[in-house]
mmCIF file of C-alpha atoms and ligand atoms in Angstrom:
data_model
loop_
_atom_site.group_PDB
_atom_site.id
_atom_site.type_symbol
_atom_site.label_atom_id
_atom_site.label_comp_id
_atom_site.label_asym_id
_atom_site.label_seq_id
_atom_site.Cartn_x
_atom_site.Cartn_y
_atom_site.Cartn_z
ATOM 1 C CA MET A 15 39.416 9.622 39.844
ATOM 2 C CA THR A 16 42.666 8.600 41.474
ATOM 3 C CA LEU A 17 45.632 6.743 40.167
ATOM 4 C CA THR A 18 44.871 3.869 42.499
ATOM 5 C CA ARG A 19 41.666 3.233 40.630
ATOM 6 C CA ILE A 20 43.475 3.158 37.343
ATOM 7 C CA THR A 21 45.827 0.575 38.809
ATOM 8 C CA ALA A 22 42.880 -1.466 40.020
ATOM 9 C CA GLY A 23 41.353 -1.217 36.561
ATOM 10 C CA LYS A 24 44.573 -2.385 34.993
ATOM 11 C CA ASN A 25 44.718 -5.523 37.098
ATOM 12 C CA GLU A 26 41.160 -6.333 36.207
ATOM 13 C CA ILE A 27 41.414 -6.038 32.484
ATOM 14 C CA SER A 28 44.875 -6.568 31.227
ATOM 15 C CA LEU A 29 47.288 -9.444 31.327
ATOM 16 C CA SER A 30 50.118 -7.102 30.405
ATOM 17 C CA PRO A 31 51.697 -5.180 33.268
ATOM 18 C CA LYS A 32 51.282 -2.013 31.236
ATOM 19 C CA LEU A 33 48.185 0.121 31.203
ATOM 20 C CA ASN A 34 46.050 -0.158 28.064
ATOM 21 C CA LEU A 35 45.258 3.486 27.275
ATOM 22 C CA LEU A 36 42.178 2.548 25.250
ATOM 23 C CA THR A 37 40.448 1.255 28.370
ATOM 24 C CA LEU A 38 40.564 4.755 29.870
ATOM 25 C CA SER A 39 38.062 7.544 29.420
ATOM 26 C CA PHE A 40 39.435 10.902 28.291
ATOM 27 C CA GLU A 41 39.450 12.180 31.881
ATOM 28 C CA GLU A 42 41.242 9.081 33.114
ATOM 29 C CA THR A 43 43.836 9.466 30.343
ATOM 30 C CA ALA A 44 44.485 13.041 31.494
ATOM 31 C CA VAL A 45 44.869 11.902 35.113
ATOM 32 C CA PHE A 46 47.248 9.144 34.071
ATOM 33 C CA LEU A 47 49.433 11.542 32.060
ATOM 34 C CA GLU A 48 49.449 14.115 34.844
ATOM 35 C CA GLY A 49 50.651 11.293 37.081
ATOM 36 C CA LEU A 50 53.669 11.020 34.754
ATOM 37 C CA GLY A 51 54.334 14.676 35.478
ATOM 38 C CA TRP A 52 53.011 15.912 32.125
ATOM 39 C CA LYS A 53 51.233 19.230 31.605
ATOM 40 C CA LYS A 54 47.482 19.108 31.081
ATOM 41 C CA TYR A 55 47.440 20.021 27.374
ATOM 42 C CA ARG A 56 49.538 16.977 26.526
ATOM 43 C CA ALA A 57 46.524 14.727 27.092
ATOM 44 C CA GLY A 58 44.904 16.492 24.122
ATOM 45 C CA GLN A 59 47.946 15.692 21.996
ATOM 46 C CA VAL A 60 47.907 12.009 22.898
ATOM 47 C CA LEU A 61 44.132 11.671 22.466
ATOM 48 C CA SER A 62 44.321 13.366 19.087
ATOM 49 C CA TRP A 63 46.944 10.880 17.932
ATOM 50 C CA ILE A 64 44.734 8.001 19.018
ATOM 51 C CA TYR A 65 41.285 9.153 17.929
ATOM 52 C CA LYS A 66 41.978 11.509 15.028
ATOM 53 C CA GLN A 67 45.173 10.259 13.480
ATOM 54 C CA PHE A 68 44.715 6.584 14.346
ATOM 55 C CA ALA A 69 48.305 6.180 15.499
ATOM 56 C CA ALA A 70 49.251 2.518 15.798
ATOM 57 C CA ASP A 71 51.762 3.106 18.601
ATOM 58 C CA PHE A 72 53.483 5.797 20.631
ATOM 59 C CA ASP A 73 56.365 6.006 18.160
ATOM 60 C CA ALA A 74 53.984 7.537 15.628
ATOM 61 C CA MET A 75 53.270 10.451 17.997
ATOM 62 C CA THR A 76 55.923 12.668 16.500
ATOM 63 C CA ASP A 77 55.111 15.871 18.359
ATOM 64 C CA LEU A 78 56.097 14.175 21.614
ATOM 65 C CA SER A 79 59.818 14.150 22.408
ATOM 66 C CA LYS A 80 61.651 10.853 22.029
ATOM 67 C CA ALA A 81 62.082 10.686 25.802
ATOM 68 C CA ASP A 82 58.355 11.158 26.362
ATOM 69 C CA ARG A 83 57.456 8.518 23.794
ATOM 70 C CA HIS A 84 59.865 6.177 25.521
ATOM 71 C CA LEU A 85 58.358 6.901 28.948
ATOM 72 C CA LEU A 86 54.871 6.335 27.597
ATOM 73 C CA SER A 87 55.821 3.025 26.041
ATOM 74 C CA GLU A 88 57.331 1.883 29.343
ATOM 75 C CA LYS A 89 54.123 2.590 31.226
ATOM 76 C CA ALA A 90 51.351 1.979 28.718
ATOM 77 C CA VAL A 91 50.278 0.303 25.505
ATOM 78 C CA LEU A 92 47.722 0.906 22.781
ATOM 79 C CA SER A 93 45.956 -2.412 22.370
ATOM 80 C CA HIS A 94 45.171 -3.783 18.934
ATOM 81 C CA LEU A 95 42.821 -6.336 17.515
ATOM 82 C CA LYS A 96 44.523 -9.058 15.538
ATOM 83 C CA VAL A 97 43.168 -9.315 11.996
ATOM 84 C CA VAL A 98 42.539 -13.004 11.293
ATOM 85 C CA THR A 99 40.901 -12.526 7.902
ATOM 86 C CA HIS A 100 39.920 -9.520 5.803
ATOM 87 C CA GLN A 101 37.508 -10.333 2.990
ATOM 88 C CA LYS A 102 36.206 -8.073 0.240
ATOM 89 C CA SER A 103 32.843 -8.597 -1.412
ATOM 90 C CA SER A 104 32.200 -7.889 -5.076
ATOM 91 C CA ASP A 105 29.919 -5.016 -3.955
ATOM 92 C CA GLY A 106 32.684 -3.234 -1.996
ATOM 93 C CA THR A 107 31.653 -4.522 1.423
ATOM 94 C CA GLU A 108 34.577 -5.632 3.572
ATOM 95 C CA LYS A 109 34.448 -8.085 6.462
ATOM 96 C CA PHE A 110 37.093 -8.255 9.176
ATOM 97 C CA LEU A 111 37.447 -11.237 11.481
ATOM 98 C CA PHE A 112 39.310 -10.037 14.564
ATOM 99 C CA GLU A 113 40.854 -12.026 17.375
ATOM 100 C CA LEU A 114 40.659 -10.695 20.930
ATOM 101 C CA ASP A 115 43.455 -11.116 23.456
ATOM 102 C CA ASP A 116 41.815 -14.234 24.925
ATOM 103 C CA GLY A 117 41.487 -15.862 21.497
ATOM 104 C CA LYS A 118 37.756 -15.187 21.047
ATOM 105 C CA GLN A 119 36.767 -13.882 17.646
ATOM 106 C CA ILE A 120 34.414 -11.158 16.450
ATOM 107 C CA GLU A 121 33.412 -9.727 13.099
ATOM 108 C CA THR A 122 33.164 -6.153 11.860
ATOM 109 C CA VAL A 123 31.731 -5.125 8.505
ATOM 110 C CA LEU A 124 32.411 -2.017 6.420
ATOM 111 C CA ILE A 125 29.542 -1.146 4.101
ATOM 112 C CA ARG A 126 30.071 1.372 1.315
ATOM 113 C CA SER A 127 27.033 3.036 -0.144
ATOM 114 C CA GLU A 128 26.238 5.683 -2.688
ATOM 115 C CA LYS A 129 26.534 9.234 -1.455
ATOM 116 C CA LYS A 130 30.029 8.500 -0.166
ATOM 117 C CA ARG A 131 28.716 6.921 2.978
ATOM 118 C CA ARG A 132 30.927 4.387 4.727
ATOM 119 C CA THR A 133 29.103 2.622 7.527
ATOM 120 C CA LEU A 134 30.898 0.440 10.011
ATOM 121 C CA CYS A 135 28.839 -2.361 11.521
ATOM 122 C CA ILE A 136 30.368 -3.071 14.911
ATOM 123 C CA SER A 137 30.026 -6.035 17.304
ATOM 124 C CA SER A 138 29.208 -5.543 20.975
ATOM 125 C CA GLN A 139 29.533 -9.121 22.225
ATOM 126 C CA ALA A 140 31.470 -12.229 21.215
ATOM 127 C CA GLY A 141 28.463 -14.374 20.366
ATOM 128 C CA CYS A 142 25.142 -13.113 21.736
ATOM 129 C CA THR A 143 23.053 -13.171 24.926
ATOM 130 C CA LEU A 144 19.839 -13.707 22.980
ATOM 131 C CA ASP A 145 18.435 -16.683 21.081
ATOM 132 C CA CYS A 146 16.691 -15.219 18.021
ATOM 133 C CA ASN A 147 16.473 -18.343 15.912
ATOM 134 C CA PHE A 148 16.746 -16.702 12.489
ATOM 135 C CA CYS A 149 20.132 -15.212 13.381
ATOM 136 C CA LEU A 150 23.375 -17.057 12.855
ATOM 137 C CA THR A 151 25.200 -15.248 15.668
ATOM 138 C CA ALA A 152 22.727 -16.621 18.225
ATOM 139 C CA GLN A 153 23.935 -20.142 17.487
ATOM 140 C CA GLU A 154 27.271 -19.308 19.104
ATOM 141 C CA GLY A 155 25.667 -18.476 22.433
ATOM 142 C CA LEU A 156 27.247 -15.771 24.551
ATOM 143 C CA LYS A 157 30.994 -16.052 24.823
ATOM 144 C CA ARG A 158 31.468 -12.729 26.564
ATOM 145 C CA ASN A 159 30.768 -9.025 26.512
ATOM 146 C CA LEU A 160 33.274 -6.848 24.702
ATOM 147 C CA ARG A 161 35.175 -4.211 26.661
ATOM 148 C CA VAL A 162 35.001 -0.591 25.606
ATOM 149 C CA ASP A 163 38.490 -0.716 24.085
ATOM 150 C CA GLU A 164 37.495 -3.738 21.994
ATOM 151 C CA ILE A 165 34.426 -1.920 20.684
ATOM 152 C CA ILE A 166 36.355 1.260 19.883
ATOM 153 C CA ASN A 167 39.261 -0.699 18.440
ATOM 154 C CA GLN A 168 37.011 -2.115 15.712
ATOM 155 C CA PHE A 169 36.625 1.446 14.445
ATOM 156 C CA LEU A 170 40.297 2.381 14.896
ATOM 157 C CA SER A 171 41.561 -0.800 13.223
ATOM 158 C CA VAL A 172 39.366 -0.461 10.151
ATOM 159 C CA GLN A 173 39.920 3.280 9.794
ATOM 160 C CA ALA A 174 43.666 2.749 10.046
ATOM 161 C CA VAL A 175 43.675 0.583 6.903
ATOM 162 C CA LEU A 176 41.440 2.927 4.871
ATOM 163 C CA PRO A 177 42.898 5.751 2.784
ATOM 164 C CA GLU A 178 42.735 9.149 4.516
ATOM 165 C CA GLU A 179 40.090 10.369 2.053
ATOM 166 C CA GLU A 180 37.798 7.521 3.072
ATOM 167 C CA PRO A 181 36.661 8.314 6.598
ATOM 168 C CA ILE A 182 34.075 6.080 8.242
ATOM 169 C CA THR A 183 30.978 8.293 8.290
ATOM 170 C CA ASN A 184 28.456 6.172 10.222
ATOM 171 C CA VAL A 185 28.509 3.506 12.891
ATOM 172 C CA VAL A 186 25.808 0.934 13.535
ATOM 173 C CA LEU A 187 25.966 -1.400 16.513
ATOM 174 C CA MET A 188 24.354 -4.167 14.486
ATOM 175 C CA GLY A 189 27.164 -6.677 14.322
ATOM 176 C CA MET A 190 27.451 -9.636 16.652
ATOM 177 C CA GLY A 191 25.682 -9.389 19.974
ATOM 178 C CA GLU A 192 22.935 -7.484 21.737
ATOM 179 C CA PRO A 193 24.413 -4.039 22.472
ATOM 180 C CA LEU A 194 22.050 -3.277 25.335
ATOM 181 C CA ALA A 195 23.044 -6.474 27.138
ATOM 182 C CA ASN A 196 26.471 -4.801 27.384
ATOM 183 C CA LEU A 197 25.152 -1.386 28.255
ATOM 184 C CA LYS A 198 28.043 0.082 30.216
ATOM 185 C CA ALA A 199 30.752 -0.607 27.635
ATOM 186 C CA VAL A 200 28.445 0.283 24.740
ATOM 187 C CA THR A 201 27.489 3.613 26.331
ATOM 188 C CA ALA A 202 31.147 4.448 26.996
ATOM 189 C CA ALA A 203 32.043 3.524 23.406
ATOM 190 C CA CYS A 204 29.212 5.687 22.017
ATOM 191 C CA GLU A 205 30.432 8.579 24.151
ATOM 192 C CA ARG A 206 33.873 8.325 22.606
ATOM 193 C CA MET A 207 32.369 8.086 19.120
ATOM 194 C CA ILE A 208 30.373 11.297 19.402
ATOM 195 C CA SER A 209 32.762 13.347 21.527
ATOM 196 C CA PRO A 210 34.607 16.140 19.678
ATOM 197 C CA VAL A 211 37.748 14.962 21.496
ATOM 198 C CA GLY A 212 37.089 11.417 20.259
ATOM 199 C CA LEU A 213 35.885 10.222 16.878
ATOM 200 C CA ASN A 214 33.647 13.274 16.533
ATOM 201 C CA LEU A 215 30.740 11.621 14.701
ATOM 202 C CA ALA A 216 27.386 13.405 14.829
ATOM 203 C CA SER A 217 25.130 11.550 17.277
ATOM 204 C CA ARG A 218 22.593 10.888 14.513
ATOM 205 C CA ARG A 219 25.302 8.962 12.668
ATOM 206 C CA VAL A 220 25.668 6.429 15.465
ATOM 207 C CA THR A 221 22.912 3.815 15.728
ATOM 208 C CA VAL A 222 22.342 1.292 18.471
ATOM 209 C CA SER A 223 20.217 -1.626 17.330
ATOM 210 C CA THR A 224 18.406 -3.663 19.950
ATOM 211 C CA ALA A 225 16.100 -6.645 20.010
ATOM 212 C CA GLY A 226 14.176 -4.739 22.672
ATOM 213 C CA LEU A 227 15.655 -4.753 26.187
ATOM 214 C CA VAL A 228 13.217 -2.214 27.604
ATOM 215 C CA PRO A 229 14.896 -1.002 30.837
ATOM 216 C CA GLN A 230 18.229 -0.610 29.048
ATOM 217 C CA ILE A 231 16.595 1.355 26.205
ATOM 218 C CA LYS A 232 15.286 3.785 28.797
ATOM 219 C CA THR A 233 18.654 4.030 30.580
ATOM 220 C CA LEU A 234 20.540 4.628 27.337
ATOM 221 C CA LEU A 235 18.262 7.308 26.002
ATOM 222 C CA SER A 236 17.732 9.148 29.272
ATOM 223 C CA GLY A 237 21.523 9.568 29.529
ATOM 224 C CA PRO A 238 23.796 12.019 27.733
ATOM 225 C CA VAL A 239 24.374 9.772 24.707
ATOM 226 C CA ALA A 240 21.520 10.635 22.351
ATOM 227 C CA VAL A 241 22.365 8.169 19.609
ATOM 228 C CA ASN A 242 19.897 6.778 17.089
ATOM 229 C CA LEU A 243 17.805 3.861 18.152
ATOM 230 C CA SER A 244 16.799 0.980 15.958
ATOM 231 C CA ILE A 245 14.444 -1.673 17.291
ATOM 232 C CA SER A 246 14.319 -5.132 15.786
ATOM 233 C CA LEU A 247 10.574 -5.701 15.948
ATOM 234 C CA ASN A 248 10.385 -8.495 13.380
ATOM 235 C CA ALA A 249 6.827 -9.641 14.186
ATOM 236 C CA THR A 250 3.385 -8.200 14.842
ATOM 237 C CA THR A 251 2.016 -10.795 17.272
ATOM 238 C CA ASP A 252 3.515 -12.156 20.472
ATOM 239 C CA GLU A 253 2.831 -15.636 19.203
ATOM 240 C CA VAL A 254 5.201 -15.204 16.265
ATOM 241 C CA ARG A 255 7.682 -13.052 18.182
ATOM 242 C CA ASN A 256 7.886 -15.623 20.993
ATOM 243 C CA ARG A 257 8.653 -18.187 18.372
ATOM 244 C CA ILE A 258 11.390 -16.311 16.520
ATOM 245 C CA MET A 259 12.823 -14.196 19.383
ATOM 246 C CA PRO A 260 11.916 -16.284 22.455
ATOM 247 C CA LYS A 261 14.195 -14.885 25.126
ATOM 248 C CA VAL A 262 13.634 -11.191 24.567
ATOM 249 C CA ASN A 263 9.933 -11.338 23.779
ATOM 250 C CA ARG A 264 9.099 -13.357 26.883
ATOM 251 C CA LEU A 265 10.810 -10.671 28.945
ATOM 252 C CA TYR A 266 9.389 -7.695 27.065
ATOM 253 C CA PRO A 267 6.418 -8.558 24.863
ATOM 254 C CA ILE A 268 5.391 -6.333 21.973
ATOM 255 C CA LYS A 269 2.998 -4.167 23.990
ATOM 256 C CA THR A 270 5.603 -3.426 26.685
ATOM 257 C CA LEU A 271 8.232 -2.666 24.055
ATOM 258 C CA LEU A 272 6.056 -0.289 22.072
ATOM 259 C CA ALA A 273 4.789 1.452 25.213
ATOM 260 C CA ALA A 274 8.435 2.178 26.057
ATOM 261 C CA CYS A 275 9.033 3.483 22.528
ATOM 262 C CA ARG A 276 6.128 5.893 22.961
ATOM 263 C CA GLU A 277 7.608 7.219 26.213
ATOM 264 C CA ILE A 278 11.124 7.821 24.923
ATOM 265 C CA PRO A 279 11.859 11.504 24.453
ATOM 266 C CA LEU A 280 13.460 11.840 21.013
ATOM 267 C CA PRO A 281 15.551 14.853 20.019
ATOM 268 C CA PRO A 282 13.694 17.237 17.656
ATOM 269 C CA ARG A 283 13.175 15.865 14.138
ATOM 270 C CA ARG A 284 14.621 12.504 15.192
ATOM 271 C CA THR A 285 12.757 9.305 14.404
ATOM 272 C CA MET A 286 13.421 5.776 15.557
ATOM 273 C CA THR A 287 13.685 2.849 13.198
ATOM 274 C CA PHE A 288 11.843 -0.431 13.411
ATOM 275 C CA GLU A 289 13.663 -3.223 11.675
ATOM 276 C CA TYR A 290 11.569 -6.027 10.312
ATOM 277 C CA VAL A 291 13.228 -9.163 8.961
ATOM 278 C CA MET A 292 10.997 -10.621 6.260
ATOM 279 C CA LEU A 293 10.667 -14.373 6.843
ATOM 280 C CA GLY A 294 8.745 -16.148 4.085
ATOM 281 C CA GLY A 295 5.338 -17.403 5.302
ATOM 282 C CA ILE A 296 6.071 -16.410 8.919
ATOM 283 C CA ASN A 297 5.633 -12.659 9.336
ATOM 284 C CA ASP A 298 5.159 -11.304 5.825
ATOM 285 C CA THR A 299 1.396 -11.344 5.164
ATOM 286 C CA LEU A 300 -0.661 -8.250 4.427
ATOM 287 C CA GLU A 301 -2.428 -8.844 7.777
ATOM 288 C CA ASP A 302 0.989 -8.460 9.384
ATOM 289 C CA ALA A 303 1.526 -5.223 7.474
ATOM 290 C CA ALA A 304 -1.854 -3.895 8.640
ATOM 291 C CA ARG A 305 -1.082 -4.874 12.255
ATOM 292 C CA LEU A 306 2.317 -3.200 11.989
ATOM 293 C CA VAL A 307 0.613 0.033 10.946
ATOM 294 C CA ARG A 308 -1.596 -0.116 14.035
ATOM 295 C CA LEU A 309 1.253 -1.059 16.382
ATOM 296 C CA VAL A 310 3.520 1.862 15.540
ATOM 297 C CA LYS A 311 0.768 4.451 15.208
ATOM 298 C CA GLY A 312 1.822 7.735 16.851
ATOM 299 C CA ILE A 313 5.513 6.813 17.135
ATOM 300 C CA PRO A 314 7.785 9.016 14.992
ATOM 301 C CA CYS A 315 9.461 6.236 13.080
ATOM 302 C CA LYS A 316 10.489 4.650 9.870
ATOM 303 C CA ILE A 317 10.331 0.987 8.982
ATOM 304 C CA ASN A 318 13.268 -0.875 7.554
ATOM 305 C CA LEU A 319 12.290 -4.134 5.890
ATOM 306 C CA ILE A 320 15.194 -6.584 5.795
ATOM 307 C CA PRO A 321 14.913 -9.486 3.360
ATOM 308 C CA PHE A 322 16.046 -12.546 5.328
ATOM 309 C CA ASN A 323 19.634 -13.489 4.539
ATOM 310 C CA ALA A 324 19.948 -17.231 4.353
ATOM 311 C CA TYR A 325 22.938 -19.285 5.495
ATOM 312 C CA PRO A 326 23.641 -23.012 5.501
ATOM 313 C CA GLY A 327 21.203 -24.725 7.869
ATOM 314 C CA ALA A 328 18.839 -21.756 8.272
ATOM 315 C CA LEU A 329 15.320 -22.516 9.566
ATOM 316 C CA TYR A 330 13.683 -19.873 7.396
ATOM 317 C CA GLU A 331 13.480 -18.629 3.850
ATOM 318 C CA ALA A 332 13.428 -15.099 2.546
ATOM 319 C CA SER A 333 10.028 -13.670 1.619
ATOM 320 C CA PRO A 334 9.634 -13.518 -2.151
ATOM 321 C CA ALA A 335 10.486 -10.084 -3.521
ATOM 322 C CA PRO A 336 6.925 -9.365 -4.795
ATOM 323 C CA GLN A 337 5.569 -10.074 -1.297
ATOM 324 C CA ILE A 338 8.043 -7.632 0.255
ATOM 325 C CA LEU A 339 6.943 -4.982 -2.250
ATOM 326 C CA LYS A 340 3.260 -5.572 -1.458
ATOM 327 C CA PHE A 341 4.016 -5.348 2.257
ATOM 328 C CA GLN A 342 5.896 -2.093 1.701
ATOM 329 C CA ASP A 343 3.123 -0.741 -0.465
ATOM 330 C CA LEU A 344 0.548 -1.225 2.291
ATOM 331 C CA LEU A 345 2.796 0.592 4.766
ATOM 332 C CA HIS A 346 3.313 3.418 2.263
ATOM 333 C CA ARG A 347 -0.431 3.751 1.785
ATOM 334 C CA HIS A 348 -0.634 4.419 5.518
ATOM 335 C CA HIS A 349 2.100 7.063 5.234
ATOM 336 C CA LEU A 350 4.778 5.060 6.989
ATOM 337 C CA ARG A 351 8.277 5.810 5.737
ATOM 338 C CA THR A 352 9.533 2.415 4.678
ATOM 339 C CA THR A 353 12.754 1.264 3.085
ATOM 340 C CA ILE A 354 13.841 -2.166 1.969
ATOM 341 C CA ARG A 355 17.373 -2.896 3.051
ATOM 342 C CA LYS A 356 19.673 -3.750 0.198
ATOM 343 C CA SER A 357 21.693 -6.544 1.647
ATOM 344 C CA LYS A 358 25.378 -6.100 1.074
ATOM 345 C CA GLY A 359 28.215 -8.565 1.305
ATOM 346 C CA ARG A 360 26.088 -11.705 1.118
ATOM 347 C CA ASP A 361 28.779 -13.486 -0.924
ATOM 348 C CA ILE A 362 31.173 -13.253 2.051
ATOM 349 C CA LEU A 363 28.487 -13.926 4.720
ATOM 350 C CA ALA A 364 28.786 -10.329 5.895
ATOM 351 C CA ALA A 365 25.090 -9.402 5.706
ATOM 352 C CA CYS A 366 22.687 -8.994 8.650
ATOM 353 C CA GLY A 367 22.393 -12.124 10.705
ATOM 354 C CA GLN A 368 25.182 -13.898 8.863
ATOM 355 C CA LEU A 369 27.949 -13.109 11.326
ATOM 356 C CA ASN A 370 29.340 -16.073 13.178
ATOM 357 C CA SER A 371 33.062 -16.359 13.741
ATOM 358 C CA ALA A 372 32.896 -20.159 14.015
ATOM 359 C CA PHE A 373 31.587 -20.381 10.450
ATOM 360 C CA GLU A 374 34.929 -19.208 9.133
ATOM 361 C CA LYS A 375 36.671 -22.339 10.245
HETATM 362 N N1 SAH B 412 20.959 -7.684 18.653
HETATM 363 C C1 SAH B 412 20.736 -6.490 17.933
HETATM 364 C C2 SAH B 412 21.769 -6.194 16.868
HETATM 365 C C3 SAH B 412 22.248 -7.325 15.990
HETATM 366 S S1 SAH B 412 21.136 -7.960 14.790
HETATM 367 C C4 SAH B 412 19.332 -6.490 17.353
HETATM 368 O O1 SAH B 412 18.628 -7.471 17.494
HETATM 369 O O2 SAH B 412 18.918 -5.470 16.816
HETATM 370 C C5 SAH B 412 20.964 -6.713 13.590
HETATM 371 C C6 SAH B 412 19.727 -6.877 12.716
HETATM 372 O O3 SAH B 412 19.850 -8.002 11.855
HETATM 373 C C7 SAH B 412 18.451 -7.112 13.518
HETATM 374 O O4 SAH B 412 17.437 -6.275 13.053
HETATM 375 C C8 SAH B 412 18.107 -8.560 13.214
HETATM 376 O O5 SAH B 412 16.724 -8.764 13.329
HETATM 377 C C9 SAH B 412 18.624 -8.710 11.812
HETATM 378 N N2 SAH B 412 18.914 -10.084 11.420
HETATM 379 C C10 SAH B 412 19.378 -11.080 12.164
HETATM 380 N N3 SAH B 412 19.535 -12.196 11.438
HETATM 381 C C11 SAH B 412 19.153 -11.902 10.174
HETATM 382 C C12 SAH B 412 19.126 -12.625 8.938
HETATM 383 N N4 SAH B 412 19.552 -13.886 8.861
HETATM 384 N N5 SAH B 412 18.696 -11.971 7.848
HETATM 385 C C13 SAH B 412 18.337 -10.691 7.901
HETATM 386 N N6 SAH B 412 18.371 -9.943 9.017
HETATM 387 C C14 SAH B 412 18.763 -10.548 10.152
#
């Protein structure tokens, strides 16, 4: 890595003449600081201020001399996401609408659960590549992929406004967008989340959720970032899946997707999750449940049933609660670990599939 490449990177990604430190990997940060004539260990100091103490700017980095802080602020910046709105649901869920530097908007959701868990649901794209027609984000189309600093900054921005005793404990890439359609930035962001130098989350506490981009699933999980994988299966026949998730299922039909899931080497005791949105009268019959049992046979997994979250203009309805329970019961009888997702933040349109920045306006 040479300084020239950093300069090239800067021109590509930033309108400001200063280097945005959050676009750099840890190694690149060290190279940049060495280029300022700093000793090697200082990179650790700066990275710790960014990733462990959530410093908003260089002025907060009080173990650097004033002169060094000044030098740093002449050469570099720490980018921020602009908070457009910050809503709180009656159940403790919080939704942030952020504006990116080109004016595009994304949403990030903080979900509090029992057992002191605070899960941050992060976006990977502004809008989405895919066209799943039960999902509100899909209606926006793809605006653009997020850069690594924009993905990481969702975490840093939310953590910075939480009290110190309320650390974010889990991250799910289940916000706006298809994470695996933005594989490079998502992989780099996951690396920073699980690195001890970075956010230092256990890899099992970081989950990438995908509608099923098969080659990218293989690339992600054969690399060094062994995060949790969640697959949005959502149907048990190609006929239904083509209807509700046309783009992805035409590329990678159910059989191809599940064959890939069988091949993936999982870390010991790790399971993958299949998400299954329950759409009334579409995919929620007991025949579906029986097919689901057969489809996932032999894959170490659990099933997460998600009652459909409605929104104005939705094409579908939620399955009635008794039907969801019957569906779950059949899965249980076949020894499949199955949970029903408690949807949080529905009153502020912060639940699964309800994220769409345009809806705010
Ligand atoms: N593109 C990724 C991540 C974003 S969607 C993926 O498909 O996994 C996150 C989850 O929300 C997916 O399981 C999706 O099927 C589900 N979802 C989308 N819209 C929904 C809605 N209106 N109600 C309930 N779940 C929904």
